[in-house]
Each structure stands twice: as C-alpha cells, then as structure tokens.
Coordinates of C-alpha atoms in Angstrom, one line a residue:
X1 CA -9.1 1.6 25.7
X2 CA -8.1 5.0 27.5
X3 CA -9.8 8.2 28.5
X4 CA -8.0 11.0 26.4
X5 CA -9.0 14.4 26.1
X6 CA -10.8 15.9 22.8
X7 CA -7.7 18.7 22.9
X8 CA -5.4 15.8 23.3
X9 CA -6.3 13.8 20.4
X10 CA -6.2 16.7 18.5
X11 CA -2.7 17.4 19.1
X12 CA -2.3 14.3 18.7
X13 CA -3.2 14.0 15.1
X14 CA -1.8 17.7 14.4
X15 CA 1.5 15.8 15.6
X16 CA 1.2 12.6 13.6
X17 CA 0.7 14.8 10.0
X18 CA 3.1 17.1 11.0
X19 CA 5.7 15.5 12.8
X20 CA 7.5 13.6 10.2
X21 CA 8.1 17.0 7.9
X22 CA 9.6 18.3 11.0
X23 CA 11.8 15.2 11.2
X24 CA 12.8 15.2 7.7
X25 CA 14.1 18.9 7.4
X26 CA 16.4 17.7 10.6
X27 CA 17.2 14.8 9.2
X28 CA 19.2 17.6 6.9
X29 CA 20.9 19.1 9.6
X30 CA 24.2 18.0 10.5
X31 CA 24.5 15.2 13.2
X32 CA 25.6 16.7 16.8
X33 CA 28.7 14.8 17.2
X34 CA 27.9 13.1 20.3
X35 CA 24.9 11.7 18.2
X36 CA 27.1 10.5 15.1
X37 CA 27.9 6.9 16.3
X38 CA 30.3 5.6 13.5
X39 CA 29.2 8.0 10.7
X40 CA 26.9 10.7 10.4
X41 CA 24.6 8.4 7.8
X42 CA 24.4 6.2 10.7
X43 CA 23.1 8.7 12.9
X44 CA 20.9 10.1 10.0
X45 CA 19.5 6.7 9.5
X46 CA 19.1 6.4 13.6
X47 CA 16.9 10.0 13.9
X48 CA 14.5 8.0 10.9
X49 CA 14.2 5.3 13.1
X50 CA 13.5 7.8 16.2
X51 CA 11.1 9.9 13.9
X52 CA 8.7 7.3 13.1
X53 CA 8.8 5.4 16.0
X54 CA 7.7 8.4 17.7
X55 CA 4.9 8.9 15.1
X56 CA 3.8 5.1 15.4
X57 CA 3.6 5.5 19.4
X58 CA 1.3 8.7 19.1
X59 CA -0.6 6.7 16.1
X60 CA -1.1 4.0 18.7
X61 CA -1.7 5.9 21.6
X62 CA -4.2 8.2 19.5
X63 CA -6.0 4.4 18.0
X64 CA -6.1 3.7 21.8
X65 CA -7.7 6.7 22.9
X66 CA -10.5 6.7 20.2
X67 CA -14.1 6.2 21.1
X68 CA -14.7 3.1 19.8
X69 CA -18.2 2.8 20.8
X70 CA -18.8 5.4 18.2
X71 CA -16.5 4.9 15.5
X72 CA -18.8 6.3 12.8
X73 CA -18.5 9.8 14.1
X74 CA -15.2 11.8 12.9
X75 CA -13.0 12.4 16.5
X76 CA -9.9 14.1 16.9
X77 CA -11.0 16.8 14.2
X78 CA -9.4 20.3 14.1
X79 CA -11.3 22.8 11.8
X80 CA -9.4 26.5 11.4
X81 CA -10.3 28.4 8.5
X82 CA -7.1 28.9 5.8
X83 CA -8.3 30.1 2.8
X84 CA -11.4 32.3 3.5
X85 CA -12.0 33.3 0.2
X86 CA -12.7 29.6 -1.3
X87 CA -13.6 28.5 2.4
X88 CA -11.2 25.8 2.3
X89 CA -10.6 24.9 5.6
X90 CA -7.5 23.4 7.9
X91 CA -9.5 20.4 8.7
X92 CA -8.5 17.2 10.2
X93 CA -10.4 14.2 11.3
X94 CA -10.3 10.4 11.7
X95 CA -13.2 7.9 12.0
X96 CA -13.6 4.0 12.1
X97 CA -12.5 4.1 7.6
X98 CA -8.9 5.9 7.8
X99 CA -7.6 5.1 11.7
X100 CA -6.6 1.6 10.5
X101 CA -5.1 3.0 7.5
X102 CA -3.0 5.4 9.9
X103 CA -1.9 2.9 11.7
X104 CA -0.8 0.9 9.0
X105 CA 1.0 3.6 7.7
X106 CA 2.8 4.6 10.9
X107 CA 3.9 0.8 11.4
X108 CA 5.3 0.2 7.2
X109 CA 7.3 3.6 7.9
X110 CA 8.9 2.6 10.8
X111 CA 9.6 -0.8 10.1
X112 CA 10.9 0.1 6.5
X113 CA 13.3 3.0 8.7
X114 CA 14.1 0.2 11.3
X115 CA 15.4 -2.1 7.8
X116 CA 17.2 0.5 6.2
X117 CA 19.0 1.5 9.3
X118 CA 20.3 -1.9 10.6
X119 CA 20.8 -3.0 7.1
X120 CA 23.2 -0.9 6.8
X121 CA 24.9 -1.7 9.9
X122 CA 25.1 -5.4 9.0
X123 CA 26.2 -4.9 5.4
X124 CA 28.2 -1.9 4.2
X125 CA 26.5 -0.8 0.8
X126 CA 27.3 0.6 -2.2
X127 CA 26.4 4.4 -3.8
X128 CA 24.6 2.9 -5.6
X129 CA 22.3 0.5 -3.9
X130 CA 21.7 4.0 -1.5
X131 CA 22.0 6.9 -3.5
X132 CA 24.6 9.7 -3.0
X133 CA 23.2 10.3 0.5
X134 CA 21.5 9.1 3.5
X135 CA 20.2 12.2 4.9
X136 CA 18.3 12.5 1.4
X137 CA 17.0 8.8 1.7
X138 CA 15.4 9.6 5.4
X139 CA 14.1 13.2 4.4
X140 CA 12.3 11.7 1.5
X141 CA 11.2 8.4 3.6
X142 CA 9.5 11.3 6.4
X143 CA 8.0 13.6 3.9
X144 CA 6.8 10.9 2.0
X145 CA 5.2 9.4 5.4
X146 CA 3.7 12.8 6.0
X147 CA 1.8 13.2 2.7
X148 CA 0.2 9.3 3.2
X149 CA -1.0 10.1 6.9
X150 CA -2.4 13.7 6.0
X151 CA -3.8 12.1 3.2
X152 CA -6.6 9.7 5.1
X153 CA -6.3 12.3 7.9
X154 CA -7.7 15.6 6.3
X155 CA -11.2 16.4 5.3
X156 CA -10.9 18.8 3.3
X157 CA -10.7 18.6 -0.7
X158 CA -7.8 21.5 -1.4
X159 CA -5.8 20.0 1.4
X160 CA -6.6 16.3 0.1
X161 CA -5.5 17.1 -3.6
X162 CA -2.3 18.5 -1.4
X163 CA -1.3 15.9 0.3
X164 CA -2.8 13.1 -2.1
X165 CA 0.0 15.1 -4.7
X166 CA 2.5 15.1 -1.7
X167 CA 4.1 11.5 -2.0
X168 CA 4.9 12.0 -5.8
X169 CA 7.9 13.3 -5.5
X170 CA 9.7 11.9 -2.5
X171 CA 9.1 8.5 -4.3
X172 CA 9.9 9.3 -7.4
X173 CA 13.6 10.3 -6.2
X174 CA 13.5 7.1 -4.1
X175 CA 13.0 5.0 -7.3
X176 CA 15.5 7.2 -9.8
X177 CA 18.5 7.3 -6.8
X178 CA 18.1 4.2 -4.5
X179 CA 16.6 1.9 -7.2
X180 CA 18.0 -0.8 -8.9
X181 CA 17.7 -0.7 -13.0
X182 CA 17.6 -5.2 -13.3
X183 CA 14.3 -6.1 -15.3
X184 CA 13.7 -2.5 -16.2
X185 CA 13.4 -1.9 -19.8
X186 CA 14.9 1.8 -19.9
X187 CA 16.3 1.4 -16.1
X188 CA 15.6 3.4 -13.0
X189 CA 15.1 6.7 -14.5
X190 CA 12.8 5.4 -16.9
X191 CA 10.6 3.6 -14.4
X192 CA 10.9 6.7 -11.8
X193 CA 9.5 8.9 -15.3
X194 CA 6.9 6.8 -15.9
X195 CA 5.6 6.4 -12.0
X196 CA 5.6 10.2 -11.9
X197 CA 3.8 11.1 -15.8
X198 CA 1.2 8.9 -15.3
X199 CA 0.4 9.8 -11.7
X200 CA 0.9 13.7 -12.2
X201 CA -1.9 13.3 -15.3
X202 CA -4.2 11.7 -13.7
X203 CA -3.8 13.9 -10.5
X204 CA -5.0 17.0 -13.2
X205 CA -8.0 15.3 -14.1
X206 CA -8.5 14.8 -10.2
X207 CA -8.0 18.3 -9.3
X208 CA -10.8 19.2 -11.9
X209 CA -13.3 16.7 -10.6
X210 CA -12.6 18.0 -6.7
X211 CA -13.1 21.5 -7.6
X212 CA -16.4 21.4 -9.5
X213 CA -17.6 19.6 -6.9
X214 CA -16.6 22.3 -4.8
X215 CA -17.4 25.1 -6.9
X216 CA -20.8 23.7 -7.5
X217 CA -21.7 22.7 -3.4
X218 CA -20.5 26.0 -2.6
X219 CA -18.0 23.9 0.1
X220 CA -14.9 21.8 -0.3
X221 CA -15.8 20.3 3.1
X222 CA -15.5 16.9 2.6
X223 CA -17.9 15.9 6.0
X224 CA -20.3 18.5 4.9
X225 CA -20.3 17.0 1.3
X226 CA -21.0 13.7 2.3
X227 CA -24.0 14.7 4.7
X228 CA -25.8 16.5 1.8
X229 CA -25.3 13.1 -0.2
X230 CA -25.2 14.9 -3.6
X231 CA -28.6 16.6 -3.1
X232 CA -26.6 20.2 -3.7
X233 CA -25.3 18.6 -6.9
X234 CA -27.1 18.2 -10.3
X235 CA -26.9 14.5 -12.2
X236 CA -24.5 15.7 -14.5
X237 CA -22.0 17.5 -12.2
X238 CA -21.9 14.4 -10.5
X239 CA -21.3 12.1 -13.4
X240 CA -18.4 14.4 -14.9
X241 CA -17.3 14.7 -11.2
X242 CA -16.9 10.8 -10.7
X243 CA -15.4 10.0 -14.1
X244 CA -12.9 13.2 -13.4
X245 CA -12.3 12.4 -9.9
X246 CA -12.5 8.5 -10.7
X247 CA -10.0 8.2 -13.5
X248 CA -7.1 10.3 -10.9
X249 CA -7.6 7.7 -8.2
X250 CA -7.6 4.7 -10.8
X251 CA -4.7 5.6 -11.7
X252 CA -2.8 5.4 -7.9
X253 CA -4.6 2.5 -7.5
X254 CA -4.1 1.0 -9.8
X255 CA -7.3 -0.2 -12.4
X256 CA -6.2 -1.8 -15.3
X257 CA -5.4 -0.6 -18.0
X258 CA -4.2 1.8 -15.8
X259 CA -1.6 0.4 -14.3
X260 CA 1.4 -0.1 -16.5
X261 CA 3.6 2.1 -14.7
X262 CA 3.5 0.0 -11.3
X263 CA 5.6 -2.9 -12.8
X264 CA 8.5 -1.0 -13.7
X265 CA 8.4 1.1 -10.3
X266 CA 8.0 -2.1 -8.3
X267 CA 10.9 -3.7 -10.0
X268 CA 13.3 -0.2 -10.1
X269 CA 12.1 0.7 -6.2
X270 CA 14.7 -0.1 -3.1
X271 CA 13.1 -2.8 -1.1
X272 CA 11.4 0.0 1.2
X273 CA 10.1 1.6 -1.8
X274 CA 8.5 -1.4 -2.9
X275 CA 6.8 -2.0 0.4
X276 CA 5.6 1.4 1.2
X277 CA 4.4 2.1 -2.6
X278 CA 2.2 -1.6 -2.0
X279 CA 1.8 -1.0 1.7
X280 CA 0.3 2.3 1.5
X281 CA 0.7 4.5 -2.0
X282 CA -2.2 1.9 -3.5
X283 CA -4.2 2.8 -1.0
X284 CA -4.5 6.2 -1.2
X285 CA -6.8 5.8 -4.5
X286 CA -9.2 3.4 -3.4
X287 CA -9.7 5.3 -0.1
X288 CA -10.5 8.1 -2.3
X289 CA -13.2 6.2 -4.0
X290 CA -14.8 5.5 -0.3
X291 CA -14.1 9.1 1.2
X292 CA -15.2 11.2 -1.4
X293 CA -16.8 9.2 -4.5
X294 CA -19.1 7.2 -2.6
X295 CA -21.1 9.7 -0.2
X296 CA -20.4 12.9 -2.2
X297 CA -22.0 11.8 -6.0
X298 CA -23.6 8.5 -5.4
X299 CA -26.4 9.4 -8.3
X300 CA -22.9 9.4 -10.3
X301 CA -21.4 6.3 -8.6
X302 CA -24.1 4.6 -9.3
X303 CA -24.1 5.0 -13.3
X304 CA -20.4 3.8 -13.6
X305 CA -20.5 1.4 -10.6
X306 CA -21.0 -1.7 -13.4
X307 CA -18.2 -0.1 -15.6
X308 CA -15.4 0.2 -12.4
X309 CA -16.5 -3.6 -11.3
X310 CA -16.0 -4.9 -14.6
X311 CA -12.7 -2.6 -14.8
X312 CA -12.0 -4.2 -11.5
X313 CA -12.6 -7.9 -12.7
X314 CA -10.3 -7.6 -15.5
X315 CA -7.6 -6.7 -13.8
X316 CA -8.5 -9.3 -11.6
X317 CA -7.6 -12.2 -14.3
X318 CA -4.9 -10.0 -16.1
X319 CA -3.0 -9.5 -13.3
X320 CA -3.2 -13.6 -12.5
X321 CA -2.4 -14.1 -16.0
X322 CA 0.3 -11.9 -16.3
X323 CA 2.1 -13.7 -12.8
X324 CA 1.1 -17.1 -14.2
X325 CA 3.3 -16.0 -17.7
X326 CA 6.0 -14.7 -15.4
X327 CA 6.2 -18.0 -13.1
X328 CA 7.3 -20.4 -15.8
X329 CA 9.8 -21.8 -16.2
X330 CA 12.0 -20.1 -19.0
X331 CA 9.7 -17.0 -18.8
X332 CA 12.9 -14.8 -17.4
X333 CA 10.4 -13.5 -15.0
X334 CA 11.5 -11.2 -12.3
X335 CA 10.3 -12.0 -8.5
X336 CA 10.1 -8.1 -7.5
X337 CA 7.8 -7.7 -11.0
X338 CA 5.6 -10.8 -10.3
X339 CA 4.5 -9.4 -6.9
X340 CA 3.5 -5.5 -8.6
X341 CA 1.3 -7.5 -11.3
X342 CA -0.3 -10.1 -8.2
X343 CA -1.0 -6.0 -6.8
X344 CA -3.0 -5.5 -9.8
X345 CA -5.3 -8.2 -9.2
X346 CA -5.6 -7.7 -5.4
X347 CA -6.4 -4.2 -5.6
X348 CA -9.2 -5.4 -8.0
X349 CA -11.0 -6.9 -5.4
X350 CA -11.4 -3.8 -3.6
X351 CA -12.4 -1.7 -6.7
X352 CA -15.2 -4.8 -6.9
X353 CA -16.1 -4.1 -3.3
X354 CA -16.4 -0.7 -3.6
X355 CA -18.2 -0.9 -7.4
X356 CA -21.2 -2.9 -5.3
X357 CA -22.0 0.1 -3.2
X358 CA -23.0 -1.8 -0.2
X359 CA -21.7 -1.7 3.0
X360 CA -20.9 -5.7 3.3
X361 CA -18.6 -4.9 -0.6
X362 CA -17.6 -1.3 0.7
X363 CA -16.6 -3.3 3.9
X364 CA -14.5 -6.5 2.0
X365 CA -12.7 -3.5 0.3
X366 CA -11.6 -1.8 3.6
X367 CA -10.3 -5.0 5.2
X368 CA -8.7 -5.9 1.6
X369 CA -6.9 -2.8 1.7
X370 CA -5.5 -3.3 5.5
X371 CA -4.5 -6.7 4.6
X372 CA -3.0 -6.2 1.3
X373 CA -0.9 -3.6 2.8
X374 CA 0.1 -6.3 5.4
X375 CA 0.6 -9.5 3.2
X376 CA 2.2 -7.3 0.3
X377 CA 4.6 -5.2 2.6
X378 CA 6.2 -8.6 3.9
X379 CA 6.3 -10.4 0.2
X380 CA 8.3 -7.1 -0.8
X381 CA 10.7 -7.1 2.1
X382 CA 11.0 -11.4 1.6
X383 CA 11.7 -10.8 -2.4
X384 CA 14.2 -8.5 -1.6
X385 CA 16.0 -10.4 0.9
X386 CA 16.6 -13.1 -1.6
X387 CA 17.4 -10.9 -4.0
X388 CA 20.5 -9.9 -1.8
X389 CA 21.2 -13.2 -0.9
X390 CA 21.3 -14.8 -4.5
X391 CA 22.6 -11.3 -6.5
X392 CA 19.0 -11.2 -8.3
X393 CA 15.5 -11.3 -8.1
X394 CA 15.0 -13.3 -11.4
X395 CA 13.0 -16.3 -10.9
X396 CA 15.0 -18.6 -14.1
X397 CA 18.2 -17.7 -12.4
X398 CA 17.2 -18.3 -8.5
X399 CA 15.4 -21.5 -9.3
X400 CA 18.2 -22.9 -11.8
X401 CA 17.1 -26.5 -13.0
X402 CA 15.3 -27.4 -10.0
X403 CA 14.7 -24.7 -7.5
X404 CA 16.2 -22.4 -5.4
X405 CA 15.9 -24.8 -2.7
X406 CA 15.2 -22.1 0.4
X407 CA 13.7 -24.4 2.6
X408 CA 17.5 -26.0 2.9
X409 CA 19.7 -23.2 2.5
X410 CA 17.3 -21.2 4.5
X411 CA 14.1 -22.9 6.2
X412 CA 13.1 -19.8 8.2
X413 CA 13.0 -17.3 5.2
X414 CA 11.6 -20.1 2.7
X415 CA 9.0 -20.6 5.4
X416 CA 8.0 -17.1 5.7
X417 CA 8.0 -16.8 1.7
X418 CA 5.8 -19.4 2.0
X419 CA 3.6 -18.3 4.9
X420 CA 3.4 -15.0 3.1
X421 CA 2.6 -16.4 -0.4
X422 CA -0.7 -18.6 1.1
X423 CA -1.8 -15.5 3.0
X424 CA -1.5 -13.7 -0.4
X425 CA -3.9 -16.1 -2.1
X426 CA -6.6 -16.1 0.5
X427 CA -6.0 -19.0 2.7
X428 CA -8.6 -19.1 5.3
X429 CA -8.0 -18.0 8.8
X430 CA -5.6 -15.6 7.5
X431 CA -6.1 -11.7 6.3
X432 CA -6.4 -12.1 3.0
X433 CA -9.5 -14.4 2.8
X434 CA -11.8 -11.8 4.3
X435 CA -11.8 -8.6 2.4
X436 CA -11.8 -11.1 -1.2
X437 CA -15.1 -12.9 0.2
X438 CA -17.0 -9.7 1.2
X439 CA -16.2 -8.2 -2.0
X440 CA -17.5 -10.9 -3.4
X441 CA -20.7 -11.4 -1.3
X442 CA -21.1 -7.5 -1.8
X443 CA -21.5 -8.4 -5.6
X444 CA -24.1 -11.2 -4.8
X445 CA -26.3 -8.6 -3.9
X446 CA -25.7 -5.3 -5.4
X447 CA -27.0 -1.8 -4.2
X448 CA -30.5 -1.1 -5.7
X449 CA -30.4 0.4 -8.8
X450 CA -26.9 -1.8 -10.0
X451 CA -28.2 -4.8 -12.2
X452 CA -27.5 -8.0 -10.4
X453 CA -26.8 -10.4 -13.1
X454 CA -24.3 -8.2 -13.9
X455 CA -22.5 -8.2 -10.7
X456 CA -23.4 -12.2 -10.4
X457 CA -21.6 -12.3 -13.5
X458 CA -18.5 -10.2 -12.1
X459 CA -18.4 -12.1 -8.9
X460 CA -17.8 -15.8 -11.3
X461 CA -15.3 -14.1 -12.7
X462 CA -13.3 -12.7 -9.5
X463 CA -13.7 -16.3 -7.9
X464 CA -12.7 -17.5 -11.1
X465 CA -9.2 -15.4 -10.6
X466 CA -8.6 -16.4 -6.7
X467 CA -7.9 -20.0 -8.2
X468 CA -5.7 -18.2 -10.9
X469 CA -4.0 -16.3 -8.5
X470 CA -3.2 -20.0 -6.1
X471 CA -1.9 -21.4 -9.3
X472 CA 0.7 -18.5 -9.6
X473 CA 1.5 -17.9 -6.2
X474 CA 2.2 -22.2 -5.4
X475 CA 4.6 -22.3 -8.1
X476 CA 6.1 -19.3 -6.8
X477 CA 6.2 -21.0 -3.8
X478 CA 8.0 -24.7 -5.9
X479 CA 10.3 -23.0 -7.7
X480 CA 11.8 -21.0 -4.7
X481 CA 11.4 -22.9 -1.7
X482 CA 11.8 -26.4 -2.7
X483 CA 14.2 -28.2 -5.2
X484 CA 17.0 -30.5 -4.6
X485 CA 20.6 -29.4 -2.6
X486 CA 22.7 -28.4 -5.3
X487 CA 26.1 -31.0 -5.1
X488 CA 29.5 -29.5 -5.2
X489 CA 31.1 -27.9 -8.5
X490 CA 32.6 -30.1 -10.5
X491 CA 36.5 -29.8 -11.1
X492 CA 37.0 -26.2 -13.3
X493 CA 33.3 -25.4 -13.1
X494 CA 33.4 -21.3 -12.3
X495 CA 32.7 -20.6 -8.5
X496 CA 29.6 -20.8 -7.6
X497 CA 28.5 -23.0 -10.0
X498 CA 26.7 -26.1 -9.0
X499 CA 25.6 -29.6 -11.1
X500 CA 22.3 -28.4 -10.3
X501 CA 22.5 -25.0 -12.7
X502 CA 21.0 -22.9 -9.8
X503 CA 23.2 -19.8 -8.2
X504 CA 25.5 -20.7 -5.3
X505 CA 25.7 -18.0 -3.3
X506 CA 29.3 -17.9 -1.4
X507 CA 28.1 -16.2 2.0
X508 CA 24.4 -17.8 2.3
X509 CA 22.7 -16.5 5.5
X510 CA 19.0 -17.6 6.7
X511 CA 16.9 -14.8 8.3
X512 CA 18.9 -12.2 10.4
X513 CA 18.4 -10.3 13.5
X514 CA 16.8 -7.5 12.3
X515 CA 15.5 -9.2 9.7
X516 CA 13.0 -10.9 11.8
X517 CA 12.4 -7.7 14.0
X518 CA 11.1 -5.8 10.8
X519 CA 9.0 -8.8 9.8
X520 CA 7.2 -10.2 12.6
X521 CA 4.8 -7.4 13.8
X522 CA 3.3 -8.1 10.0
X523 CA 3.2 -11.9 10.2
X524 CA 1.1 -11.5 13.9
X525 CA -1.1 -9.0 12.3
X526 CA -1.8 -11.3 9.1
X527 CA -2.7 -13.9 11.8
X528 CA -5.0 -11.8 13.9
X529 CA -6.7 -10.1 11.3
X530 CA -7.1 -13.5 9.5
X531 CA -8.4 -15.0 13.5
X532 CA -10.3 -12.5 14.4
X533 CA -11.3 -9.9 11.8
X534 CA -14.2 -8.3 13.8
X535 CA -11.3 -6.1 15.2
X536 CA -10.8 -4.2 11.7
X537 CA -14.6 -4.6 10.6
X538 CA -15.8 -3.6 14.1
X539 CA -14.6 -0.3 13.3
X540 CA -15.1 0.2 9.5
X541 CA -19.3 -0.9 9.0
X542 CA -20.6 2.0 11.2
X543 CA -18.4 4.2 9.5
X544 CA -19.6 3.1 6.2
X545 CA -23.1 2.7 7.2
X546 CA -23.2 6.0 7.6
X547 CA -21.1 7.4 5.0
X548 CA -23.6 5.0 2.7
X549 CA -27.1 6.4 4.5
X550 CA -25.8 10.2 3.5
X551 CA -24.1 11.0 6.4
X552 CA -27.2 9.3 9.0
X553 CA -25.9 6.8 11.9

C-alpha cells in the first residue's frame, strides 16, 4: 500500500462523492466540437466513460492509500458542520465495511459507461432501445453513481436519508426511457411506477425511524451513535426505531414479501440498469442494516433478529422456487426475470447473516454483498447479450425444442454464462461460496440472547435453498448452453426457422471486443475473492468487531 496524506484522502473522498454530479451537469453541456468524434452522443457517451474512470482511479488510489493495519477505525473523514440548528453535520468517512462497497461501485459504473459507449459504436440503436437522448442517459448514470458512493460514504443520518433517496429517480427514468416493456405486465412505465412507489414508501417510514433516533440521542452522528451502543436510547425508541428504519431498507433490499417490484424493474431496466440496480442499489439496504441498525439499537435488533432471519429464509426458498417455476420448459419464463427472483434469494443470505448478530454472520453478509454484486452484475450483462443476439430474453423461445445451443453458436459467451451461473450457486473456490457459508455458520451459533434452535432451524432451511437454487441455475445452464445444432430450414419454412424449433439468429456473433473488456475485471475478481477471500474479510471483521462491541476495538 502507499503513504497518503490525511488531507489527501480527504479530498480524495470529497472528490469521489462529488465528482460524478459535476460530470453529469457537463455531460448536459454541449460537446466542444473538437471533442464530438462522429456525433455529439458519441462524445457524451465518451465524457461518461472519462467521468467514472476518473472516479474508479481516485476510488483505487484512495483503497490503496488506506491504513489497512487499522481498518476498524473510520479514515479519510471530513466533519463540517451544515445544519447547526439540528447539528447535522457534513460528514464523510470510510472504514474496512463500505471501502469495498466503494470500490465496487466505482468499477460497475465504469464498466456499465465503458458498455454503453462502445455498444453503441458497434451497433447503431434505436430511440427506443436509448431513450430520446444520450446526454440524459449519462447525466442520470453519474448522478445515480453519486448518490450510491455518498451513500456508504457519509456518516451522518440527514445526509444518509439524502443520498440513500438520491438514486430513486435517476433510475427510475432509466427504467421508464431506456427500458424494454417484453415480460412486463403493464410495460416500462408500469414497472419504473412500481420501483419508485414502493421505494419512496418505505423511504417515509425510514426517514421516521432516522429522526427519532436522532431526536431522541440528541445527535444524528452516525459514529457517535454507534459508540453509545443504544445506551442514550430507551427499549422502546429502539424497537419502533428498528421496525421503522428496518421495513425502509427491506424494502431496497429486497425481503420478501417485499420485493415484488424488483421483478418487473429487472425485466423493464436497459442491461446497465439491471447490473447497477443488482450490483449496487440492493446493497444500499442491507448496508443500512450493518451501519446503523446493528450498533445504534442493538436492544431493538435483538427482539426482531428471529423475525428478519426467518423473513430472510423465506425468501430464500421463494426466490428458488419462483426461478425453478420460471426454468421449465413451457413456463414462458423470461431470462432477465429469472435472475431478479435468484436476487431475492441471494440477498436472503445476507439478511440471515446479519439477523445472527455475530461477527462470523455480520461477516458472510459483507462478503455476500461484494460477491453478489460481482456474480450478479456479469449474469445481467450475459442475459442481455443474448437477449440481443436472439431478439429476446425468453427462455421457451431461446431454448426452442432442445436448447439454445450457446456452447456451438457461441462457446465463449455460453462458457461465461456458465462460469457465471456456478459462481452464482456457490461453487467452492469461487465468491459466492463464502459469504452463504458464514451466514450460515453465523446462524449455528447465534448472538446471546437469540434462541438457537431457532436459528439451527433457519440455517436447514437456507442450506435446504442452496440445492434449490443449483437445481435452477443448472437447467439454466441445459437449456441455454447445450442442445443440438439446429439443421437448415426446410424448403418454405420462414427465415430463420430451423427443424430444431429454436430461433436462428441471421447475424450470430460470439463475445465481442468490448464485450470481453467490460466483463473480465468481474470474472478475475469472482476468482480471487473465491481464492483468496481473506482480502475482503481482512478488512470487514475488525470493522465489525468493533461496530458489534459498541464502538470498542
């Protein structure tokens, strides 16, 4: 690592929140016309590119220059009073629990800007597959980066309700103009509605948890907050605080039965919609559960900690389910909508982490967040590649009679479908075994004061749905990648027919260029966090030790 300055790192992290709203307001500038190339959305889509490289290099250079002997203690902070009155404060931070989740976001950003911008230099697209403009589509992209960054970099309640409310609308607009309306019962608009009602309600409820905690503490500090440990706070502030505060961040991450607007917005979303909305959005709730939740009302945790795990195992198996129901044959199910449901259950193993309130569960749901982020983000960019290539996402039309047959029309993206899908069910030696097992090992052995058969009983259950969720994921994997070569089209059949029933695309192309540039740096990371995942939990259990022991190293 490097020696950086304190005033340095700050900047540093002043830059990485800020930066992209500075980006996205020139992004609505017109293009210099040395700068235009061969239109101005080309050059738009260039200065998005530009933009968040420049934010991942300062997000890397900032992961490089923090103190990683001491990654429980918050560095880079920046503490300036804004609101005297309340004493909410302009304060920034980052410790050992949000740096990875900076970095992850910096890296989806950019390599959902780097997508978009050679995509369209490869392929000329339509209105409506863009939306009226580009400038629009990178301005949103940005400001939408901004609010996810500020949001695991601030440490401060008002300005977490802020930026936590900040991505709402930037992706709402991204589903209802750049979205496609195939599998969405209502279309785009309906779907972008329904992301945005259920979100904005739940964000209410939030906003009335956050401030009686602050109210009551006489802070909205969110390090001070955590130090006290709930001592400043009475039994029942803290339980109407968690179930307040709880049932807004359910609702982003989603918890069943909370979750019925992600399937629609997953299947209406762009491609890079889809990614960041998996890759990052999701994590924004249960982050919120570890960053506030946790150390601020534990007395209150504790009391619905059995209710969130056994929240968290149901949506577990009914996200399995539902993916199982959508993989058969004849089921109509849609590719894009499989993956938002196999998000449900995923995200249910970090609600179970976090329900045991010990570090090793508190731990499994860090790294599950990281690498469902990773896994998730490459699955969305894969199911949208074949969507393009085949005209739909629709698993009865790609797989035909007997599969799509990707591993012969195209063996590089069928074996990255595939490499993706086993990484998604928790193949060992690969990202997304870790986080489910601590999760699961967290519920072994529950925080004092949780009732362990109960948790024993949850932890059957969630090991229970990792078979459920192979099961989906492997026929997934049949009806796509394997299948036999469809034979030429009989004499009269219409073009692109085959005796095989499945779609014959005229122009079928196997991973491009750009293609692969956008989807490697996930497919190394998967592999190293799988290798190695002290890297990631190196840096999360001090932080969490401490949040855990009320703000004590």
């Amino acid at each position: 690592m490097i020696d950086i300055s304190e005033s340095v790192m700050q900047f540093l992290l002043a830059l990485i929140v800020v930066g992209p709203l500075i980006g996205a307001v020139a992004a609505l500038l017109p293009a210099p016309p040395g700068l235009r190339g061969t239109s101005p959305g080309q050059a738009v889509l260039r200065h998005g590119v530009t933009v968040t490289g420049a934010i991942l290099i300062a997000t890397i250079v900032l992961a490089l220059g923090f103190d990683h002997d001491q990654p429980s203690k918050m560095q880079a902070t920046t503490d300036i009073s804004w609101i005297a009155a309340l004493d909410v404060r302009i304060h920034l931070g980052i410790d050992g629990i949000s740096l990875p989740l900076l970095v992850l976001t910096a890296l989806l950003t950019f390599l959902c800007a780097l997508y978009s911008y050679f995509k369209q230099r490869h392929q000329r697209l339509t209105p409506q597959a863009t939306g009226p403009s580009p400038k629009g589509f990178v301005a949103l992209l940005l400001v939408l980066e901004s609010g996810t960054l500020a949001t695991f970099a601030v440490l401060d309640l008002v300005l977490f309700f802020l930026a936590f409310e900040m991505v709402l609308i930037p992706m709402y607009f991204l589903i209802a103009r750049w979205g496609g309306s195939e599998g969405v019962t209502g279309g785009r608009q309906a779907a972008a509605w329904k992301f945005i009602l259920y979100t904005l309600l739940g964000s209410v409820v939030m906003l009335l948890g956050l401030l009686l905690i602050g109210l009551n503490a006489g802070t909205f500090d969110m390090v001070a907050l955590a130090t006290d440990n709930g001592r400043g706070l009475s039994t029942s502030v803290q339980l109407i605080a968690v179930l307040a505060i709880g049932l807004g961040l359910a609702v982003k991450t989603p918890m069943w039965p909370l979750h019925s607007w992600l399937p629609d917005a997953h299947t209406a979303a762009p491609t890079v919609g889809s990614v960041l909305l998996a890759g990052v959005l999701l994590k924004m709730g249960t982050y919120g559960f570890v960053r506030i939740i946790l150390p601020i009302a534990p007395d209150g945790m504790r009391t619905f900690a059995p209710y969130l795990a056994a929240f968290a195992v149901v949506g577990i198996i009914y996200g399995s389910l539902a993916c199982l129901a959508l993989a058969k044959r004849g089921a109509g199910g849609d590719l894009k909508r499989l993956i938002a449901y196999s998000s449900v259950g995923h995200m249910g193993f970090v609600l179970l982490g976090i329900a045991t309130m010990t570090p090793t569960g508190v731990n499994g749901a860090l790294f599950a967040n990281i690498a469902h982020g990773l896994i998730t983000g490459l699955l969305f960019f894969l199911v949208g590649a074949v969507k393009e290539r085949y005209g739909s996402a629709d698993l009865d039309t790609l797989a035909g009679a007997t599969g799509a047959v990707l591993y012969g029309r195209a063996p590089r993206l069928g074996g990255l479908l595939a490499f993706a899908a086993v990484a998604s069910l928790g193949l060992p030696g690969l990202a997304g075994f870790w986080g489910e097992m601590l999760a699961m090992f967290g519920a072994f052995n529950p925080a004092e004061g949780l009732s362990r058969p109960a948790f024993l009983t949850f932890m059957v259950i969630a090991g229970f749905g990792t078979l459920l969720t192979a099961a989906y994921l492997l026929i997934v994997v049949r009806r796509v990648c394997m299948g036999a070569q469809p034979q030429e089209a009989p004499q009269g059949a219409p073009q692109g027919a085959s005796r095989a029933g499945a779609p014959e695309p005229a122009r079928f192309t196997d991973v491009q260029t750009y293609e692969f540039a956008a989807w490697t740096p996930l497919v190394a990371l998967t592999v190293l966090a799988g290798l190695w995942p002290a890297v990631l939990l190196g840096l999360t259990d001090p932080a969490v030790q401490k949040l855990l022991a009320g703000g004590k190293s």
